[in-house]
């Protein structure tokens, strides 16, 4: 049986690669894309999600628009130097024909999960406002979601937008804290593993030739993103952060995880930092171990995950 998923996203170049997997993988049943601000404004994220579904011949997939800003903090400008002002490397894009679903992302999540109790995996790869809003609408959602997979955070790796914070956590730490501590079956796929995966130009050449018009958009946007990685991390290729969340869902054998308690710092210089207290470990007091236990990814066979992404899309 296919795994039903909702993919919550801020496309974004690496989001686009992951959306392509969500649209194409034969073991996934993509029930909808929900969008958030993050890499781009939410209207741009929605346009990109609609476009990617259209190019994949999947305009049957609903796209529901969500959060336009963080819950509490003031938003930073979108990182146009990483993803381009249009979120897809500033390449010219075809016209979008479809329209967003009339429901908000949060309402779409609540309705869809409740229509398929115990079956749906929520995969979130942007700031977590939509999942936080869905929990606000229906706090009992935690009992009916099969699995929550979050691309975000960093346990040992350090941050990518501050010395300690990963971008999705930093962009809305208050939402992240609610979602990571809600008490549902959750796995965090953070920089500890995504920084071990590199999608090389050879991988992208295979994807481009395997995906028709969608492949051309993925390859064009990758070229822009690759320049950023060359300049800032000195690697030839990019880290396919968001695809790693789907890789964990479908190939958990390629990852090692630890179980424990997570929380997110919401204020001051460490805002957005994810704090992890391994299960059973006693610290000087119990304050770090009071949140419900979750799983965090700490290790990965990065080469095999990167090959898996290219195999799925070629
Ligand atoms: O830190 C990586 C995450 O931030 C990814 O989701 C990427 O799309 C960026 O927004
Ligand atoms: Ca993302």
PDB file of C-alpha atoms and ligand atoms in Angstrom:
ATOM      1  CA  UNK A   1       0.000   0.000   0.000  1.00  0.00           C
ATOM      2  CA  UNK A   2       1.185   3.520  -0.793  1.00  0.00           C
ATOM      3  CA  UNK A   3       2.036   5.804   2.130  1.00  0.00           C
ATOM      4  CA  UNK A   4      -0.326   8.826   2.143  1.00  0.00           C
ATOM      5  CA  UNK A   5       1.552  12.065   2.854  1.00  0.00           C
ATOM      6  CA  UNK A   6       1.002  15.795   3.139  1.00  0.00           C
ATOM      7  CA  UNK A   7       4.118  17.738   2.163  1.00  0.00           C
ATOM      8  CA  UNK A   8       4.490  21.125   3.874  1.00  0.00           C
ATOM      9  CA  UNK A   9       7.016  23.250   2.031  1.00  0.00           C
ATOM     10  CA  UNK A  10       8.554  26.642   1.121  1.00  0.00           C
ATOM     11  CA  UNK A  11       9.860  26.011  -2.416  1.00  0.00           C
ATOM     12  CA  UNK A  12      12.819  26.809  -2.630  1.00  0.00           C
ATOM     13  CA  UNK A  13      15.332  24.874  -4.748  1.00  0.00           C
ATOM     14  CA  UNK A  14      15.850  21.870  -2.473  1.00  0.00           C
ATOM     15  CA  UNK A  15      12.127  21.852  -1.710  1.00  0.00           C
ATOM     16  CA  UNK A  16      11.476  21.566  -5.460  1.00  0.00           C
ATOM     17  CA  UNK A  17      13.682  18.468  -5.657  1.00  0.00           C
ATOM     18  CA  UNK A  18      11.777  16.927  -2.752  1.00  0.00           C
ATOM     19  CA  UNK A  19       8.396  17.868  -4.226  1.00  0.00           C
ATOM     20  CA  UNK A  20       9.430  16.057  -7.405  1.00  0.00           C
ATOM     21  CA  UNK A  21      10.092  12.923  -5.332  1.00  0.00           C
ATOM     22  CA  UNK A  22       6.773  13.313  -3.506  1.00  0.00           C
ATOM     23  CA  UNK A  23       4.976  13.643  -6.859  1.00  0.00           C
ATOM     24  CA  UNK A  24       6.784  10.760  -8.542  1.00  0.00           C
ATOM     25  CA  UNK A  25       7.637   8.073  -6.010  1.00  0.00           C
ATOM     26  CA  UNK A  26       5.468   4.991  -6.597  1.00  0.00           C
ATOM     27  CA  UNK A  27       5.244   4.222  -2.866  1.00  0.00           C
ATOM     28  CA  UNK A  28       3.910   7.672  -1.956  1.00  0.00           C
ATOM     29  CA  UNK A  29       0.327   8.929  -2.234  1.00  0.00           C
ATOM     30  CA  UNK A  30       0.683  12.731  -2.162  1.00  0.00           C
ATOM     31  CA  UNK A  31      -2.613  13.987  -0.698  1.00  0.00           C
ATOM     32  CA  UNK A  32      -1.591  17.631  -0.894  1.00  0.00           C
ATOM     33  CA  UNK A  33       1.100  20.264  -0.787  1.00  0.00           C
ATOM     34  CA  UNK A  34       0.795  22.955   1.869  1.00  0.00           C
ATOM     35  CA  UNK A  35       2.868  26.092   1.550  1.00  0.00           C
ATOM     36  CA  UNK A  36       4.572  28.520   3.875  1.00  0.00           C
ATOM     37  CA  UNK A  37       6.809  31.568   3.639  1.00  0.00           C
ATOM     38  CA  UNK A  38      10.483  30.788   4.262  1.00  0.00           C
ATOM     39  CA  UNK A  39      12.774  30.567   1.276  1.00  0.00           C
ATOM     40  CA  UNK A  40      10.287  32.896  -0.477  1.00  0.00           C
ATOM     41  CA  UNK A  41       7.046  34.754   0.310  1.00  0.00           C
ATOM     42  CA  UNK A  42       4.110  32.398   0.715  1.00  0.00           C
ATOM     43  CA  UNK A  43       2.439  33.533  -2.537  1.00  0.00           C
ATOM     44  CA  UNK A  44       5.620  32.622  -4.421  1.00  0.00           C
ATOM     45  CA  UNK A  45       5.816  29.301  -2.579  1.00  0.00           C
ATOM     46  CA  UNK A  46       2.246  28.520  -3.657  1.00  0.00           C
ATOM     47  CA  UNK A  47       2.948  29.509  -7.264  1.00  0.00           C
ATOM     48  CA  UNK A  48       6.022  27.252  -7.307  1.00  0.00           C
ATOM     49  CA  UNK A  49       4.163  24.317  -5.769  1.00  0.00           C
ATOM     50  CA  UNK A  50       1.379  24.647  -8.361  1.00  0.00           C
ATOM     51  CA  UNK A  51       3.947  24.916 -11.141  1.00  0.00           C
ATOM     52  CA  UNK A  52       5.943  21.858 -10.066  1.00  0.00           C
ATOM     53  CA  UNK A  53       2.775  19.754  -9.832  1.00  0.00           C
ATOM     54  CA  UNK A  54       1.703  21.003 -13.277  1.00  0.00           C
ATOM     55  CA  UNK A  55       5.094  20.168 -14.831  1.00  0.00           C
ATOM     56  CA  UNK A  56       4.917  16.679 -13.340  1.00  0.00           C
ATOM     57  CA  UNK A  57       1.459  16.213 -14.894  1.00  0.00           C
ATOM     58  CA  UNK A  58      -0.010  16.094 -11.379  1.00  0.00           C
ATOM     59  CA  UNK A  59      -2.259  19.160 -11.279  1.00  0.00           C
ATOM     60  CA  UNK A  60      -4.763  16.912  -9.491  1.00  0.00           C
ATOM     61  CA  UNK A  61      -2.699  17.404  -6.296  1.00  0.00           C
ATOM     62  CA  UNK A  62      -4.268  20.116  -4.082  1.00  0.00           C
ATOM     63  CA  UNK A  63      -2.042  23.005  -3.021  1.00  0.00           C
ATOM     64  CA  UNK A  64      -3.177  24.885   0.092  1.00  0.00           C
ATOM     65  CA  UNK A  65      -1.545  28.146   1.091  1.00  0.00           C
ATOM     66  CA  UNK A  66      -0.531  28.782   4.678  1.00  0.00           C
ATOM     67  CA  UNK A  67       1.645  30.916   6.923  1.00  0.00           C
ATOM     68  CA  UNK A  68       2.856  34.270   5.604  1.00  0.00           C
ATOM     69  CA  UNK A  69       4.936  35.164   8.654  1.00  0.00           C
ATOM     70  CA  UNK A  70       6.264  33.742  11.935  1.00  0.00           C
ATOM     71  CA  UNK A  71       3.930  33.375  14.923  1.00  0.00           C
ATOM     72  CA  UNK A  72       5.721  35.885  17.124  1.00  0.00           C
ATOM     73  CA  UNK A  73       9.021  37.244  15.846  1.00  0.00           C
ATOM     74  CA  UNK A  74       9.600  39.705  13.046  1.00  0.00           C
ATOM     75  CA  UNK A  75      10.410  38.025   9.790  1.00  0.00           C
ATOM     76  CA  UNK A  76      13.805  38.324   8.091  1.00  0.00           C
ATOM     77  CA  UNK A  77      13.790  38.918   4.300  1.00  0.00           C
ATOM     78  CA  UNK A  78      13.760  35.757   2.153  1.00  0.00           C
ATOM     79  CA  UNK A  79      17.241  34.444   1.184  1.00  0.00           C
ATOM     80  CA  UNK A  80      17.170  35.407  -2.519  1.00  0.00           C
ATOM     81  CA  UNK A  81      20.958  34.867  -2.751  1.00  0.00           C
ATOM     82  CA  UNK A  82      20.431  31.142  -2.044  1.00  0.00           C
ATOM     83  CA  UNK A  83      17.183  30.256  -3.854  1.00  0.00           C
ATOM     84  CA  UNK A  84      16.733  33.235  -6.199  1.00  0.00           C
ATOM     85  CA  UNK A  85      14.020  35.874  -5.868  1.00  0.00           C
ATOM     86  CA  UNK A  86      11.557  33.489  -7.545  1.00  0.00           C
ATOM     87  CA  UNK A  87      12.641  30.559  -5.328  1.00  0.00           C
ATOM     88  CA  UNK A  88      13.756  28.556  -8.346  1.00  0.00           C
ATOM     89  CA  UNK A  89      17.135  30.087  -9.124  1.00  0.00           C
ATOM     90  CA  UNK A  90      15.695  33.043 -11.037  1.00  0.00           C
ATOM     91  CA  UNK A  91      15.259  30.970 -14.193  1.00  0.00           C
ATOM     92  CA  UNK A  92      12.363  31.968 -16.465  1.00  0.00           C
ATOM     93  CA  UNK A  93       9.299  29.934 -15.474  1.00  0.00           C
ATOM     94  CA  UNK A  94       6.276  28.774 -17.475  1.00  0.00           C
ATOM     95  CA  UNK A  95       2.836  30.164 -16.703  1.00  0.00           C
ATOM     96  CA  UNK A  96       0.913  28.485 -13.898  1.00  0.00           C
ATOM     97  CA  UNK A  97      -2.548  27.277 -14.861  1.00  0.00           C
ATOM     98  CA  UNK A  98      -3.958  25.945 -11.588  1.00  0.00           C
ATOM     99  CA  UNK A  99      -5.237  27.698  -8.487  1.00  0.00           C
ATOM    100  CA  UNK A 100      -4.701  27.111  -4.800  1.00  0.00           C
ATOM    101  CA  UNK A 101      -7.234  25.157  -2.774  1.00  0.00           C
ATOM    102  CA  UNK A 102      -9.663  27.527  -0.997  1.00  0.00           C
ATOM    103  CA  UNK A 103      -8.783  26.130   2.437  1.00  0.00           C
ATOM    104  CA  UNK A 104      -5.864  27.356   4.511  1.00  0.00           C
ATOM    105  CA  UNK A 105      -2.939  24.981   4.857  1.00  0.00           C
ATOM    106  CA  UNK A 106      -3.799  24.344   8.519  1.00  0.00           C
ATOM    107  CA  UNK A 107      -7.443  23.538   7.726  1.00  0.00           C
ATOM    108  CA  UNK A 108      -6.350  21.294   4.851  1.00  0.00           C
ATOM    109  CA  UNK A 109      -4.032  19.388   7.194  1.00  0.00           C
ATOM    110  CA  UNK A 110      -6.735  18.955   9.852  1.00  0.00           C
ATOM    111  CA  UNK A 111      -9.404  17.848   7.345  1.00  0.00           C
ATOM    112  CA  UNK A 112      -7.101  15.464   5.499  1.00  0.00           C
ATOM    113  CA  UNK A 113      -5.640  13.789   8.568  1.00  0.00           C
ATOM    114  CA  UNK A 114      -9.079  13.397  10.125  1.00  0.00           C
ATOM    115  CA  UNK A 115     -10.404  11.861   6.905  1.00  0.00           C
ATOM    116  CA  UNK A 116      -7.655   9.198   7.059  1.00  0.00           C
ATOM    117  CA  UNK A 117      -7.121   8.578  10.781  1.00  0.00           C
ATOM    118  CA  UNK A 118      -3.876   6.808  11.642  1.00  0.00           C
ATOM    119  CA  UNK A 119      -2.647   6.778   8.050  1.00  0.00           C
ATOM    120  CA  UNK A 120      -1.138  10.105   7.045  1.00  0.00           C
ATOM    121  CA  UNK A 121       2.517  11.081   7.361  1.00  0.00           C
ATOM    122  CA  UNK A 122       3.062  14.841   7.674  1.00  0.00           C
ATOM    123  CA  UNK A 123       6.388  15.756   6.116  1.00  0.00           C
ATOM    124  CA  UNK A 124       7.384  19.361   6.840  1.00  0.00           C
ATOM    125  CA  UNK A 125      10.432  20.992   5.291  1.00  0.00           C
ATOM    126  CA  UNK A 126       9.948  24.690   5.972  1.00  0.00           C
ATOM    127  CA  UNK A 127       9.182  26.907   8.982  1.00  0.00           C
ATOM    128  CA  UNK A 128       6.559  25.127  11.086  1.00  0.00           C
ATOM    129  CA  UNK A 129       3.707  27.670  11.284  1.00  0.00           C
ATOM    130  CA  UNK A 130       1.250  25.502   9.358  1.00  0.00           C
ATOM    131  CA  UNK A 131       1.678  22.501  11.631  1.00  0.00           C
ATOM    132  CA  UNK A 132       1.459  24.745  14.704  1.00  0.00           C
ATOM    133  CA  UNK A 133      -1.764  26.297  13.349  1.00  0.00           C
ATOM    134  CA  UNK A 134      -3.205  22.850  12.599  1.00  0.00           C
ATOM    135  CA  UNK A 135      -2.515  21.838  16.219  1.00  0.00           C
ATOM    136  CA  UNK A 136      -4.236  25.012  17.361  1.00  0.00           C
ATOM    137  CA  UNK A 137      -7.319  24.176  15.251  1.00  0.00           C
ATOM    138  CA  UNK A 138      -7.430  20.572  16.460  1.00  0.00           C
ATOM    139  CA  UNK A 139      -5.171  19.635  19.375  1.00  0.00           C
ATOM    140  CA  UNK A 140      -6.303  15.989  19.096  1.00  0.00           C
ATOM    141  CA  UNK A 141      -4.624  15.746  15.685  1.00  0.00           C
ATOM    142  CA  UNK A 142      -1.622  14.255  17.486  1.00  0.00           C
ATOM    143  CA  UNK A 143      -3.661  11.063  18.031  1.00  0.00           C
ATOM    144  CA  UNK A 144      -4.478  10.576  14.333  1.00  0.00           C
ATOM    145  CA  UNK A 145      -1.250  11.395  12.498  1.00  0.00           C
ATOM    146  CA  UNK A 146       0.740   8.289  11.686  1.00  0.00           C
ATOM    147  CA  UNK A 147       4.117  10.016  11.504  1.00  0.00           C
ATOM    148  CA  UNK A 148       5.592  13.514  11.503  1.00  0.00           C
ATOM    149  CA  UNK A 149       8.895  14.005   9.700  1.00  0.00           C
ATOM    150  CA  UNK A 150      10.575  17.374  10.057  1.00  0.00           C
ATOM    151  CA  UNK A 151      13.534  18.633   8.045  1.00  0.00           C
ATOM    152  CA  UNK A 152      15.080  21.050  10.450  1.00  0.00           C
ATOM    153  CA  UNK A 153      17.272  21.531  13.461  1.00  0.00           C
ATOM    154  CA  UNK A 154      20.748  20.469  14.323  1.00  0.00           C
ATOM    155  CA  UNK A 155      21.883  18.405  17.284  1.00  0.00           C
ATOM    156  CA  UNK A 156      25.673  18.288  16.939  1.00  0.00           C
ATOM    157  CA  UNK A 157      26.334  19.986  13.609  1.00  0.00           C
ATOM    158  CA  UNK A 158      25.855  23.634  14.555  1.00  0.00           C
ATOM    159  CA  UNK A 159      23.664  26.001  12.604  1.00  0.00           C
ATOM    160  CA  UNK A 160      23.455  27.245   9.048  1.00  0.00           C
ATOM    161  CA  UNK A 161      21.880  30.657   9.658  1.00  0.00           C
ATOM    162  CA  UNK A 162      23.334  31.364  13.108  1.00  0.00           C
ATOM    163  CA  UNK A 163      26.177  29.599  14.910  1.00  0.00           C
ATOM    164  CA  UNK A 164      23.580  27.293  16.513  1.00  0.00           C
ATOM    165  CA  UNK A 165      20.322  27.472  14.523  1.00  0.00           C
ATOM    166  CA  UNK A 166      19.125  25.753  11.381  1.00  0.00           C
ATOM    167  CA  UNK A 167      17.008  27.934   9.034  1.00  0.00           C
ATOM    168  CA  UNK A 168      13.588  26.298   9.430  1.00  0.00           C
ATOM    169  CA  UNK A 169      13.841  26.403  13.228  1.00  0.00           C
ATOM    170  CA  UNK A 170      15.222  29.948  13.259  1.00  0.00           C
ATOM    171  CA  UNK A 171      12.494  31.255  10.936  1.00  0.00           C
ATOM    172  CA  UNK A 172       9.758  30.394  13.431  1.00  0.00           C
ATOM    173  CA  UNK A 173      11.150  29.087  16.721  1.00  0.00           C
ATOM    174  CA  UNK A 174       7.825  29.495  18.556  1.00  0.00           C
ATOM    175  CA  UNK A 175       6.003  27.333  16.015  1.00  0.00           C
ATOM    176  CA  UNK A 176       8.868  24.827  16.010  1.00  0.00           C
ATOM    177  CA  UNK A 177       8.745  24.514  19.765  1.00  0.00           C
ATOM    178  CA  UNK A 178       5.004  23.732  19.691  1.00  0.00           C
ATOM    179  CA  UNK A 179       5.362  21.171  16.940  1.00  0.00           C
ATOM    180  CA  UNK A 180       8.436  19.409  18.314  1.00  0.00           C
ATOM    181  CA  UNK A 181       6.916  19.082  21.776  1.00  0.00           C
ATOM    182  CA  UNK A 182       3.325  18.204  20.794  1.00  0.00           C
ATOM    183  CA  UNK A 183       3.612  14.531  21.702  1.00  0.00           C
ATOM    184  CA  UNK A 184       3.158  12.812  18.369  1.00  0.00           C
ATOM    185  CA  UNK A 185       5.368  10.266  16.611  1.00  0.00           C
ATOM    186  CA  UNK A 186       8.053  12.581  15.267  1.00  0.00           C
ATOM    187  CA  UNK A 187      11.449  12.245  13.628  1.00  0.00           C
ATOM    188  CA  UNK A 188      13.791  15.175  13.158  1.00  0.00           C
ATOM    189  CA  UNK A 189      15.961  15.058  10.042  1.00  0.00           C
ATOM    190  CA  UNK A 190      18.425  17.861  10.627  1.00  0.00           C
ATOM    191  CA  UNK A 191      21.747  19.207   9.474  1.00  0.00           C
ATOM    192  CA  UNK A 192      23.550  16.323  11.241  1.00  0.00           C
ATOM    193  CA  UNK A 193      22.476  14.175   8.311  1.00  0.00           C
ATOM    194  CA  UNK A 194      21.591  16.588   5.497  1.00  0.00           C
ATOM    195  CA  UNK A 195      25.128  18.028   5.536  1.00  0.00           C
ATOM    196  CA  UNK A 196      26.440  14.496   4.865  1.00  0.00           C
ATOM    197  CA  UNK A 197      24.486  14.254   1.582  1.00  0.00           C
ATOM    198  CA  UNK A 198      25.628  15.918  -1.648  1.00  0.00           C
ATOM    199  CA  UNK A 199      23.629  15.963  -4.851  1.00  0.00           C
ATOM    200  CA  UNK A 200      26.387  16.240  -7.464  1.00  0.00           C
ATOM    201  CA  UNK A 201      26.237  17.640 -11.006  1.00  0.00           C
ATOM    202  CA  UNK A 202      26.288  14.015 -12.236  1.00  0.00           C
ATOM    203  CA  UNK A 203      23.203  13.222 -10.148  1.00  0.00           C
ATOM    204  CA  UNK A 204      21.450  16.316 -11.511  1.00  0.00           C
ATOM    205  CA  UNK A 205      22.316  15.431 -15.117  1.00  0.00           C
ATOM    206  CA  UNK A 206      20.493  12.107 -14.607  1.00  0.00           C
ATOM    207  CA  UNK A 207      17.515  13.885 -13.017  1.00  0.00           C
ATOM    208  CA  UNK A 208      17.361  16.455 -15.831  1.00  0.00           C
ATOM    209  CA  UNK A 209      17.224  13.819 -18.524  1.00  0.00           C
ATOM    210  CA  UNK A 210      14.687  11.721 -16.578  1.00  0.00           C
ATOM    211  CA  UNK A 211      12.121  14.408 -15.751  1.00  0.00           C
ATOM    212  CA  UNK A 212      11.210  16.239 -18.972  1.00  0.00           C
ATOM    213  CA  UNK A 213      10.140  19.850 -18.423  1.00  0.00           C
ATOM    214  CA  UNK A 214      10.177  19.369 -14.659  1.00  0.00           C
ATOM    215  CA  UNK A 215      13.791  18.198 -15.004  1.00  0.00           C
ATOM    216  CA  UNK A 216      14.743  21.409 -16.800  1.00  0.00           C
ATOM    217  CA  UNK A 217      13.370  23.513 -13.927  1.00  0.00           C
ATOM    218  CA  UNK A 218      15.093  21.318 -11.329  1.00  0.00           C
ATOM    219  CA  UNK A 219      18.406  21.519 -13.209  1.00  0.00           C
ATOM    220  CA  UNK A 220      18.172  25.279 -13.864  1.00  0.00           C
ATOM    221  CA  UNK A 221      17.414  26.075 -10.232  1.00  0.00           C
ATOM    222  CA  UNK A 222      20.101  23.622  -9.063  1.00  0.00           C
ATOM    223  CA  UNK A 223      22.738  25.544 -11.054  1.00  0.00           C
ATOM    224  CA  UNK A 224      21.978  28.699  -9.031  1.00  0.00           C
ATOM    225  CA  UNK A 225      21.883  26.818  -5.692  1.00  0.00           C
ATOM    226  CA  UNK A 226      25.126  25.014  -6.529  1.00  0.00           C
ATOM    227  CA  UNK A 227      26.927  28.376  -6.859  1.00  0.00           C
ATOM    228  CA  UNK A 228      25.855  29.199  -3.301  1.00  0.00           C
ATOM    229  CA  UNK A 229      27.186  25.868  -1.989  1.00  0.00           C
ATOM    230  CA  UNK A 230      30.455  26.294  -3.858  1.00  0.00           C
ATOM    231  CA  UNK A 231      30.973  29.724  -2.331  1.00  0.00           C
ATOM    232  CA  UNK A 232      29.876  28.997   1.229  1.00  0.00           C
ATOM    233  CA  UNK A 233      30.594  25.293   1.880  1.00  0.00           C
ATOM    234  CA  UNK A 234      33.224  24.677  -0.792  1.00  0.00           C
ATOM    235  CA  UNK A 235      31.419  21.617  -2.189  1.00  0.00           C
ATOM    236  CA  UNK A 236      30.605  20.832  -5.805  1.00  0.00           C
ATOM    237  CA  UNK A 237      26.887  20.168  -5.582  1.00  0.00           C
ATOM    238  CA  UNK A 238      24.213  20.915  -3.032  1.00  0.00           C
ATOM    239  CA  UNK A 239      22.836  19.448   0.152  1.00  0.00           C
ATOM    240  CA  UNK A 240      19.382  18.069  -0.724  1.00  0.00           C
ATOM    241  CA  UNK A 241      18.044  18.902   2.748  1.00  0.00           C
ATOM    242  CA  UNK A 242      14.357  18.469   2.089  1.00  0.00           C
ATOM    243  CA  UNK A 243      14.654  15.260   0.068  1.00  0.00           C
ATOM    244  CA  UNK A 244      16.356  13.711   3.099  1.00  0.00           C
ATOM    245  CA  UNK A 245      13.056  13.860   5.006  1.00  0.00           C
ATOM    246  CA  UNK A 246      11.462  11.664   2.317  1.00  0.00           C
ATOM    247  CA  UNK A 247      14.524   9.443   2.225  1.00  0.00           C
ATOM    248  CA  UNK A 248      14.089   8.838   5.950  1.00  0.00           C
ATOM    249  CA  UNK A 249      10.384   8.020   5.458  1.00  0.00           C
ATOM    250  CA  UNK A 250      11.049   5.488   2.697  1.00  0.00           C
ATOM    251  CA  UNK A 251      14.577   4.277   3.517  1.00  0.00           C
ATOM    252  CA  UNK A 252      15.019   4.550   7.307  1.00  0.00           C
ATOM    253  CA  UNK A 253      17.627   1.805   7.029  1.00  0.00           C
ATOM    254  CA  UNK A 254      20.041   4.431   5.637  1.00  0.00           C
ATOM    255  CA  UNK A 255      19.898   6.501   8.866  1.00  0.00           C
ATOM    256  CA  UNK A 256      20.820   6.062  12.510  1.00  0.00           C
ATOM    257  CA  UNK A 257      18.607   7.721  15.097  1.00  0.00           C
ATOM    258  CA  UNK A 258      18.568   8.426  18.806  1.00  0.00           C
ATOM    259  CA  UNK A 259      15.537   8.804  21.028  1.00  0.00           C
ATOM    260  CA  UNK A 260      15.146  11.634  23.486  1.00  0.00           C
ATOM    261  CA  UNK A 261      13.608  14.977  24.354  1.00  0.00           C
ATOM    262  CA  UNK A 262      13.698  18.012  22.097  1.00  0.00           C
ATOM    263  CA  UNK A 263      12.980  21.635  22.624  1.00  0.00           C
ATOM    264  CA  UNK A 264      13.666  24.826  20.709  1.00  0.00           C
ATOM    265  CA  UNK A 265      15.137  28.013  22.151  1.00  0.00           C
ATOM    266  CA  UNK A 266      12.810  30.916  21.306  1.00  0.00           C
ATOM    267  CA  UNK A 267      14.668  34.018  22.483  1.00  0.00           C
ATOM    268  CA  UNK A 268      17.994  35.829  22.401  1.00  0.00           C
ATOM    269  CA  UNK A 269      21.232  34.764  20.764  1.00  0.00           C
ATOM    270  CA  UNK A 270      20.406  31.041  20.694  1.00  0.00           C
ATOM    271  CA  UNK A 271      16.924  31.480  19.153  1.00  0.00           C
ATOM    272  CA  UNK A 272      16.123  28.573  16.904  1.00  0.00           C
ATOM    273  CA  UNK A 273      18.632  26.202  18.496  1.00  0.00           C
ATOM    274  CA  UNK A 274      17.331  22.655  18.967  1.00  0.00           C
ATOM    275  CA  UNK A 275      18.266  21.153  22.339  1.00  0.00           C
ATOM    276  CA  UNK A 276      18.309  17.357  22.588  1.00  0.00           C
ATOM    277  CA  UNK A 277      18.402  15.373  25.828  1.00  0.00           C
ATOM    278  CA  UNK A 278      18.942  11.655  25.119  1.00  0.00           C
ATOM    279  CA  UNK A 279      16.359   9.389  26.745  1.00  0.00           C
ATOM    280  CA  UNK A 280      17.478   8.027  30.125  1.00  0.00           C
ATOM    281  CA  UNK A 281      20.357  10.464  30.540  1.00  0.00           C
ATOM    282  CA  UNK A 282      20.278  12.344  33.855  1.00  0.00           C
ATOM    283  CA  UNK A 283      21.302  16.002  33.771  1.00  0.00           C
ATOM    284  CA  UNK A 284      21.718  18.385  36.712  1.00  0.00           C
ATOM    285  CA  UNK A 285      17.954  18.864  36.763  1.00  0.00           C
ATOM    286  CA  UNK A 286      15.110  17.450  34.708  1.00  0.00           C
ATOM    287  CA  UNK A 287      14.109  20.574  32.770  1.00  0.00           C
ATOM    288  CA  UNK A 288      15.580  19.360  29.454  1.00  0.00           C
ATOM    289  CA  UNK A 289      13.841  15.975  29.678  1.00  0.00           C
ATOM    290  CA  UNK A 290      10.227  16.965  30.258  1.00  0.00           C
ATOM    291  CA  UNK A 291       9.052  17.049  26.631  1.00  0.00           C
ATOM    292  CA  UNK A 292       7.631  13.897  24.975  1.00  0.00           C
ATOM    293  CA  UNK A 293      10.251  11.558  23.500  1.00  0.00           C
ATOM    294  CA  UNK A 294      10.956  11.792  19.755  1.00  0.00           C
ATOM    295  CA  UNK A 295      13.585  10.443  17.364  1.00  0.00           C
ATOM    296  CA  UNK A 296      16.413  12.481  15.890  1.00  0.00           C
ATOM    297  CA  UNK A 297      18.630  11.444  13.004  1.00  0.00           C
ATOM    298  CA  UNK A 298      22.309  11.538  13.906  1.00  0.00           C
ATOM    299  CA  UNK A 299      23.945   9.447  11.180  1.00  0.00           C
ATOM    300  CA  UNK A 300      23.373   8.653   7.527  1.00  0.00           C
ATOM    301  CA  UNK A 301      24.836   6.822   4.573  1.00  0.00           C
ATOM    302  CA  UNK A 302      24.975  10.107   2.637  1.00  0.00           C
ATOM    303  CA  UNK A 303      26.264   8.650  -0.614  1.00  0.00           C
ATOM    304  CA  UNK A 304      23.461   6.097  -0.809  1.00  0.00           C
ATOM    305  CA  UNK A 305      20.808   8.714   0.052  1.00  0.00           C
ATOM    306  CA  UNK A 306      22.118  11.004  -2.720  1.00  0.00           C
ATOM    307  CA  UNK A 307      22.126   8.092  -5.184  1.00  0.00           C
ATOM    308  CA  UNK A 308      18.588   7.170  -4.043  1.00  0.00           C
ATOM    309  CA  UNK A 309      17.336  10.699  -4.868  1.00  0.00           C
ATOM    310  CA  UNK A 310      18.830  10.538  -8.358  1.00  0.00           C
ATOM    311  CA  UNK A 311      17.519   6.979  -8.876  1.00  0.00           C
ATOM    312  CA  UNK A 312      13.957   7.982  -7.914  1.00  0.00           C
ATOM    313  CA  UNK A 313      14.023  10.902 -10.336  1.00  0.00           C
ATOM    314  CA  UNK A 314      15.790   9.320 -13.276  1.00  0.00           C
TER     315      UNK A 314
HETATM  316  O1  LIG B   1      18.264  24.482   6.541  1.00  0.00           O
HETATM  317  C1  LIG B   1      17.781  23.856   5.401  1.00  0.00           C
HETATM  318  C2  LIG B   1      16.330  24.193   5.197  1.00  0.00           C
HETATM  319  O2  LIG B   1      16.223  25.605   5.047  1.00  0.00           O
HETATM  320  C3  LIG B   1      15.700  23.589   3.969  1.00  0.00           C
HETATM  321  O3  LIG B   1      14.348  23.297   4.225  1.00  0.00           O
HETATM  322  C4  LIG B   1      15.862  24.660   2.919  1.00  0.00           C
HETATM  323  O4  LIG B   1      14.824  24.610   1.975  1.00  0.00           O
HETATM  324  C5  LIG B   1      15.934  25.941   3.706  1.00  0.00           C
HETATM  325  O5  LIG B   1      14.780  26.641   3.743  1.00  0.00           O
HETATM  326 CA1  LIG B   2      12.574  23.993   2.687  1.00  0.00          CA
END
